[in-house]
PDB file of C-alpha atoms in Angstrom:
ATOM      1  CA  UNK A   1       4.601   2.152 -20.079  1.00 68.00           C
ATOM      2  CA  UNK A   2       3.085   2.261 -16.817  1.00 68.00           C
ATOM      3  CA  UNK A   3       6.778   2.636 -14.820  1.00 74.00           C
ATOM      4  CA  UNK A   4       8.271   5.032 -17.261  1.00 78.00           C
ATOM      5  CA  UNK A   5       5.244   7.919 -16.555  1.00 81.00           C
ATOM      6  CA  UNK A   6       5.637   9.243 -13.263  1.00 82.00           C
ATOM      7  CA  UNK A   7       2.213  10.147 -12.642  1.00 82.00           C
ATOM      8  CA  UNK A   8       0.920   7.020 -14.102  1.00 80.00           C
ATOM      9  CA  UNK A   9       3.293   5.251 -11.709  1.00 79.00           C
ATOM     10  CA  UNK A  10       1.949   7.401  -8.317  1.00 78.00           C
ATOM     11  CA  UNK A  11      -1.614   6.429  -9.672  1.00 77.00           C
ATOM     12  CA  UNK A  12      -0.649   2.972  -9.705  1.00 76.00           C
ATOM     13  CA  UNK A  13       1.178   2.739  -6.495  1.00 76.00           C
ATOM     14  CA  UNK A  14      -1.944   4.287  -4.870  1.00 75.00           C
ATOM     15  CA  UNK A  15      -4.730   2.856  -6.472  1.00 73.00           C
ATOM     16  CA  UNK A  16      -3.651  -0.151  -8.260  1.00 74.00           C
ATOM     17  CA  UNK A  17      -4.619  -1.098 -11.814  1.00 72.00           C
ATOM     18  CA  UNK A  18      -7.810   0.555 -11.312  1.00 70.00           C
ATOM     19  CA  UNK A  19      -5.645   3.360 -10.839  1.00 69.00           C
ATOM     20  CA  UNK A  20      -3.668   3.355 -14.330  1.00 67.00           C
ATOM     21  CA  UNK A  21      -7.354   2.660 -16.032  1.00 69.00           C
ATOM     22  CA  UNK A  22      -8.783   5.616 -14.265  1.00 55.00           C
ATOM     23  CA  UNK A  23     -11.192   4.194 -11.392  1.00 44.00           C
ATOM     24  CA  UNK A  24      -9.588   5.943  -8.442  1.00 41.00           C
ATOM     25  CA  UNK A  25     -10.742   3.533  -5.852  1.00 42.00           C
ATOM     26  CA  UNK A  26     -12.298   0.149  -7.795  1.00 40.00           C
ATOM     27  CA  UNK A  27     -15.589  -1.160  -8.385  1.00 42.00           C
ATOM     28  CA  UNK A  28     -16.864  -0.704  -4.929  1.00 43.00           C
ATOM     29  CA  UNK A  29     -16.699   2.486  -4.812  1.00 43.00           C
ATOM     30  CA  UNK A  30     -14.718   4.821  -1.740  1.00 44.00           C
ATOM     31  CA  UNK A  31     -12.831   2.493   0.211  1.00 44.00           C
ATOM     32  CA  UNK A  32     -13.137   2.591   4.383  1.00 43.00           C
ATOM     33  CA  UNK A  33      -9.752   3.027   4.914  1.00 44.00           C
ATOM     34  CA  UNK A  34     -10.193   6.829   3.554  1.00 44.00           C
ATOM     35  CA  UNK A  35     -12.777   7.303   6.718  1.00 44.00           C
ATOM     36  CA  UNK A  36     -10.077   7.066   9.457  1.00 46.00           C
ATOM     37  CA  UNK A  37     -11.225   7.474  13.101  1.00 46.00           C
ATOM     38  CA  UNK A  38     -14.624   8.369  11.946  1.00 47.00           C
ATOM     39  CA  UNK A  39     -15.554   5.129  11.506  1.00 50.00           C
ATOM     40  CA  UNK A  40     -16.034   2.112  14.312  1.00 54.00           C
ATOM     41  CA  UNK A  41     -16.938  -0.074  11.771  1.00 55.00           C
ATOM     42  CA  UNK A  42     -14.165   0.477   9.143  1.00 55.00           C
ATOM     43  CA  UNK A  43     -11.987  -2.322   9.762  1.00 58.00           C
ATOM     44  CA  UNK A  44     -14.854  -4.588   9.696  1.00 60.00           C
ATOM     45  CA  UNK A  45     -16.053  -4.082   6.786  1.00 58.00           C
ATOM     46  CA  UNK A  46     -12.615  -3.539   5.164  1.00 61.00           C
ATOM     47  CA  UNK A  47     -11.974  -7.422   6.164  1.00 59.00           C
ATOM     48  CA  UNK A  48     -15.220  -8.542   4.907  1.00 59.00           C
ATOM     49  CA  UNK A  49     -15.593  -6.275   1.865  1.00 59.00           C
ATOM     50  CA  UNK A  50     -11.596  -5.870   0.931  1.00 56.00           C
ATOM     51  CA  UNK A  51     -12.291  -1.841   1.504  1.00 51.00           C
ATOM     52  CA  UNK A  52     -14.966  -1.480  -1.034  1.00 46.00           C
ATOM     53  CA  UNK A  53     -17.619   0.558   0.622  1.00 44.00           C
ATOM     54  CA  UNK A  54     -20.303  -1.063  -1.836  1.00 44.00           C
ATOM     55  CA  UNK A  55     -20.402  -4.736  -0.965  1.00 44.00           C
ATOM     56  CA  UNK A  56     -16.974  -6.521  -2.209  1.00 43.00           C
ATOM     57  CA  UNK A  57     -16.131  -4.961  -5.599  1.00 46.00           C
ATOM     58  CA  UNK A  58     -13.547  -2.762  -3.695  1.00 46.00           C
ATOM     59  CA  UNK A  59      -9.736  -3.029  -4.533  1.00 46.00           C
ATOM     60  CA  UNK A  60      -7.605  -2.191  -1.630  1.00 46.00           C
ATOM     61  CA  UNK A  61      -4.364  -0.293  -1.522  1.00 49.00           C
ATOM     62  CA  UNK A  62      -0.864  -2.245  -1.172  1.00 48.00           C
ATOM     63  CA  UNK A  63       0.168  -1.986   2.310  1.00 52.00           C
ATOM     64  CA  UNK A  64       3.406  -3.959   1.860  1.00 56.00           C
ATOM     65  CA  UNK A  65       5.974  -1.737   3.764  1.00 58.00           C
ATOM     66  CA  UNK A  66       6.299   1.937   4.428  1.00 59.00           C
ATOM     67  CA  UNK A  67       5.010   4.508   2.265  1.00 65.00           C
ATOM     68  CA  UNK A  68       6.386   7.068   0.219  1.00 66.00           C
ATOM     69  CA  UNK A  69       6.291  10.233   3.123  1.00 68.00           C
ATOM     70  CA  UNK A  70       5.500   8.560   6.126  1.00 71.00           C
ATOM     71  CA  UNK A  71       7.096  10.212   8.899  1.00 77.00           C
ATOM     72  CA  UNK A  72       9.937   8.357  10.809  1.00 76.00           C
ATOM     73  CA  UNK A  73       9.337   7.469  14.547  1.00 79.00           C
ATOM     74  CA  UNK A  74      12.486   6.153  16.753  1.00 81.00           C
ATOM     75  CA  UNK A  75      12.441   5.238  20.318  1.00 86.00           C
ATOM     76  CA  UNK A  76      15.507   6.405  22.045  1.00 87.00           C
ATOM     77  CA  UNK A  77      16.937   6.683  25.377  1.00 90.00           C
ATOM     78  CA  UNK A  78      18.706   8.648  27.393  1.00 90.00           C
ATOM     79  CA  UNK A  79      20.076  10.101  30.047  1.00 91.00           C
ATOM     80  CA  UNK A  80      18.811  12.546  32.369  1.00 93.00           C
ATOM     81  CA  UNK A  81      22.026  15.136  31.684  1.00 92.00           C
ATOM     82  CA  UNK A  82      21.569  14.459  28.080  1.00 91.00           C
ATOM     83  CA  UNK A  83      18.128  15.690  28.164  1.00 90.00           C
ATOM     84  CA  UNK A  84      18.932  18.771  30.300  1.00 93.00           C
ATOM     85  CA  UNK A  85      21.908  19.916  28.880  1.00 93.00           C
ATOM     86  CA  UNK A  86      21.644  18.108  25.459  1.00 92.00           C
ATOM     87  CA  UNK A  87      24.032  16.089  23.125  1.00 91.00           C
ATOM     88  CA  UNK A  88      24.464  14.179  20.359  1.00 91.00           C
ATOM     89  CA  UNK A  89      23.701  10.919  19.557  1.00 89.00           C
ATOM     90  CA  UNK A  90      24.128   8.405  16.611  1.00 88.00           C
ATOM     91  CA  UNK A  91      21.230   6.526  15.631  1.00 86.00           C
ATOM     92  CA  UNK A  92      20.772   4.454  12.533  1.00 83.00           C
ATOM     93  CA  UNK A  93      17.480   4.219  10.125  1.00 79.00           C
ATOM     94  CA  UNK A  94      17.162   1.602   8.084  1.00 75.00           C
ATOM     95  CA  UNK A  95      15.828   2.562   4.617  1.00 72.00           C
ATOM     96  CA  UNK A  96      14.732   1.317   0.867  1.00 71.00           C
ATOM     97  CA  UNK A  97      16.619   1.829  -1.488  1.00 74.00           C
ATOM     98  CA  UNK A  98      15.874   1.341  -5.574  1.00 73.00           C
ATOM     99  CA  UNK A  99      18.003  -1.657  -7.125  1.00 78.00           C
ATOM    100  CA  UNK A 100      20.829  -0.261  -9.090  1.00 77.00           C
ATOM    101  CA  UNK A 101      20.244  -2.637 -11.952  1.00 79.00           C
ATOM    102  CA  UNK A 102      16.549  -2.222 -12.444  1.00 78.00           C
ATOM    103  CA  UNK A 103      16.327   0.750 -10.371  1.00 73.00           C
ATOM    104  CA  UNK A 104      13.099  -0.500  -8.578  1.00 72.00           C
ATOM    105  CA  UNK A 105      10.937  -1.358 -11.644  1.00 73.00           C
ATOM    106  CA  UNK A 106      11.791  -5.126 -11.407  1.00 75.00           C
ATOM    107  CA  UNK A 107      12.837  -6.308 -14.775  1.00 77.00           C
ATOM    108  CA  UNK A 108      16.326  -6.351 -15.807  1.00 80.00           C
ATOM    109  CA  UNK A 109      17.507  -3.427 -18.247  1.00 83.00           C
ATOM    110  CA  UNK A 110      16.494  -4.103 -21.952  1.00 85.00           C
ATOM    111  CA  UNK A 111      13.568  -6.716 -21.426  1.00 83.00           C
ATOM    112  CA  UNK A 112      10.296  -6.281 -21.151  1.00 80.00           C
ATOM    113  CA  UNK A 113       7.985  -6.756 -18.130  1.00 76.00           C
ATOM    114  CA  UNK A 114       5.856  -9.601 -17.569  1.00 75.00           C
ATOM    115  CA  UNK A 115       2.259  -9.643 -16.102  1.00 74.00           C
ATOM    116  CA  UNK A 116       1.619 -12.568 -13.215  1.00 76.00           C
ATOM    117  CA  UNK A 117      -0.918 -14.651 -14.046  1.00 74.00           C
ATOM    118  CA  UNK A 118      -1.928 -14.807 -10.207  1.00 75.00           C
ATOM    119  CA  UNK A 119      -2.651 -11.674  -8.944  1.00 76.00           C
ATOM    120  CA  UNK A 120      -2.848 -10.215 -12.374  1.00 70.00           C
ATOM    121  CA  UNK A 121      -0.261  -7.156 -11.755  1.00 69.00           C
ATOM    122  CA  UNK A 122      -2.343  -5.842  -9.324  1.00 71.00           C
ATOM    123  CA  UNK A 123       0.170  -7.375  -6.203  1.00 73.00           C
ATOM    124  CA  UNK A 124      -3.194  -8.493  -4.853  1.00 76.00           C
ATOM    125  CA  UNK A 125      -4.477 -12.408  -4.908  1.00 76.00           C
ATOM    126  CA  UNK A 126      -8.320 -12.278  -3.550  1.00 77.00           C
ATOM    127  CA  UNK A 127     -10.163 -14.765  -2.503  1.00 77.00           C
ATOM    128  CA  UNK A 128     -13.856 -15.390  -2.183  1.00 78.00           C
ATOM    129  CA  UNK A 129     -15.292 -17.926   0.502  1.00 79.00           C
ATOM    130  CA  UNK A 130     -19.031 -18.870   0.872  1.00 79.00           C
ATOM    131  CA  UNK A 131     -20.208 -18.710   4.082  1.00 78.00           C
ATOM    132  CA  UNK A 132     -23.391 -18.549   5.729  1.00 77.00           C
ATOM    133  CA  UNK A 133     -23.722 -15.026   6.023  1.00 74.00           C
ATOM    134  CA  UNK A 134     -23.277 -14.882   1.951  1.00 76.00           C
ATOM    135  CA  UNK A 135     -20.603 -14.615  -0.082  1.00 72.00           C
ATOM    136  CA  UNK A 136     -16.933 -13.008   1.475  1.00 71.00           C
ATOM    137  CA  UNK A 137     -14.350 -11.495  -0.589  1.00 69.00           C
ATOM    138  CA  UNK A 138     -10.083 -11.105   1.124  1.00 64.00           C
TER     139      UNK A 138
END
């Protein structure tokens, strides 16, 4: 149901399941990551708090891999007459591409998907440790 909605699908690639259920950015309200440079802290708390900005409840984003629009970066060298005058060059980029069988949803053609009882769909396992500064959620 989920896969087979496009915008239900970008929710869900973005936010998760609390995404698809309508809670933008989880139970911990506006996640760090969306604060950039601005913050020092950001990463700090992200590993401690799992990018909830109100004290663990926080989902954070899948960050398997590139994302959808990232812009592509290649190093390349070459000569100084090249650069002057200019040239071509081949160059290969390695890219995704969706499985022709399941085209990228993961479950073969006329079956039904399965949820994983680890991570509960979300692609996420987290873990809470007890520590002495309180309770820590990855």
């Amino acid at each position: 149901e989920v896969l087979s909605d496009p915008q239900k699908k970008s929710l869900y690639d973005q936010f998760g399941e609390a995404g698809v259920k309508g809670a933008g950015a989880g139970a911990g309200g506006q996640g760090f990551s969306d604060f950039g440079d601005f913050s020092p802290f950001g990463d700090i708390f992200e590993t401690f708090f799992g990018g909830g900005g109100g004290g663990g409840g926080g989902r954070s984003r899948r960050t398997q891999g590139p994302q959808q629009g990232d812009d592509l970066r290649l190093d390349l060298e070459i000569d100084f007459m090249k650069a002057v005058f200019g040239g071509d060059e081949k160059i290969r980029i390695n890219h995704l591409e969706s499985c022709t069988t399941c085209d990228g949803s993961g479950v073969k053609p006329g079956t039904k998907p399965r949820g994983c009882n680890t991570c509960k769909g979300s692609g996420v396992v987290t873990q809470v440790a007890r520590t002495p500064l309180g309770m820590l959620q990855q």
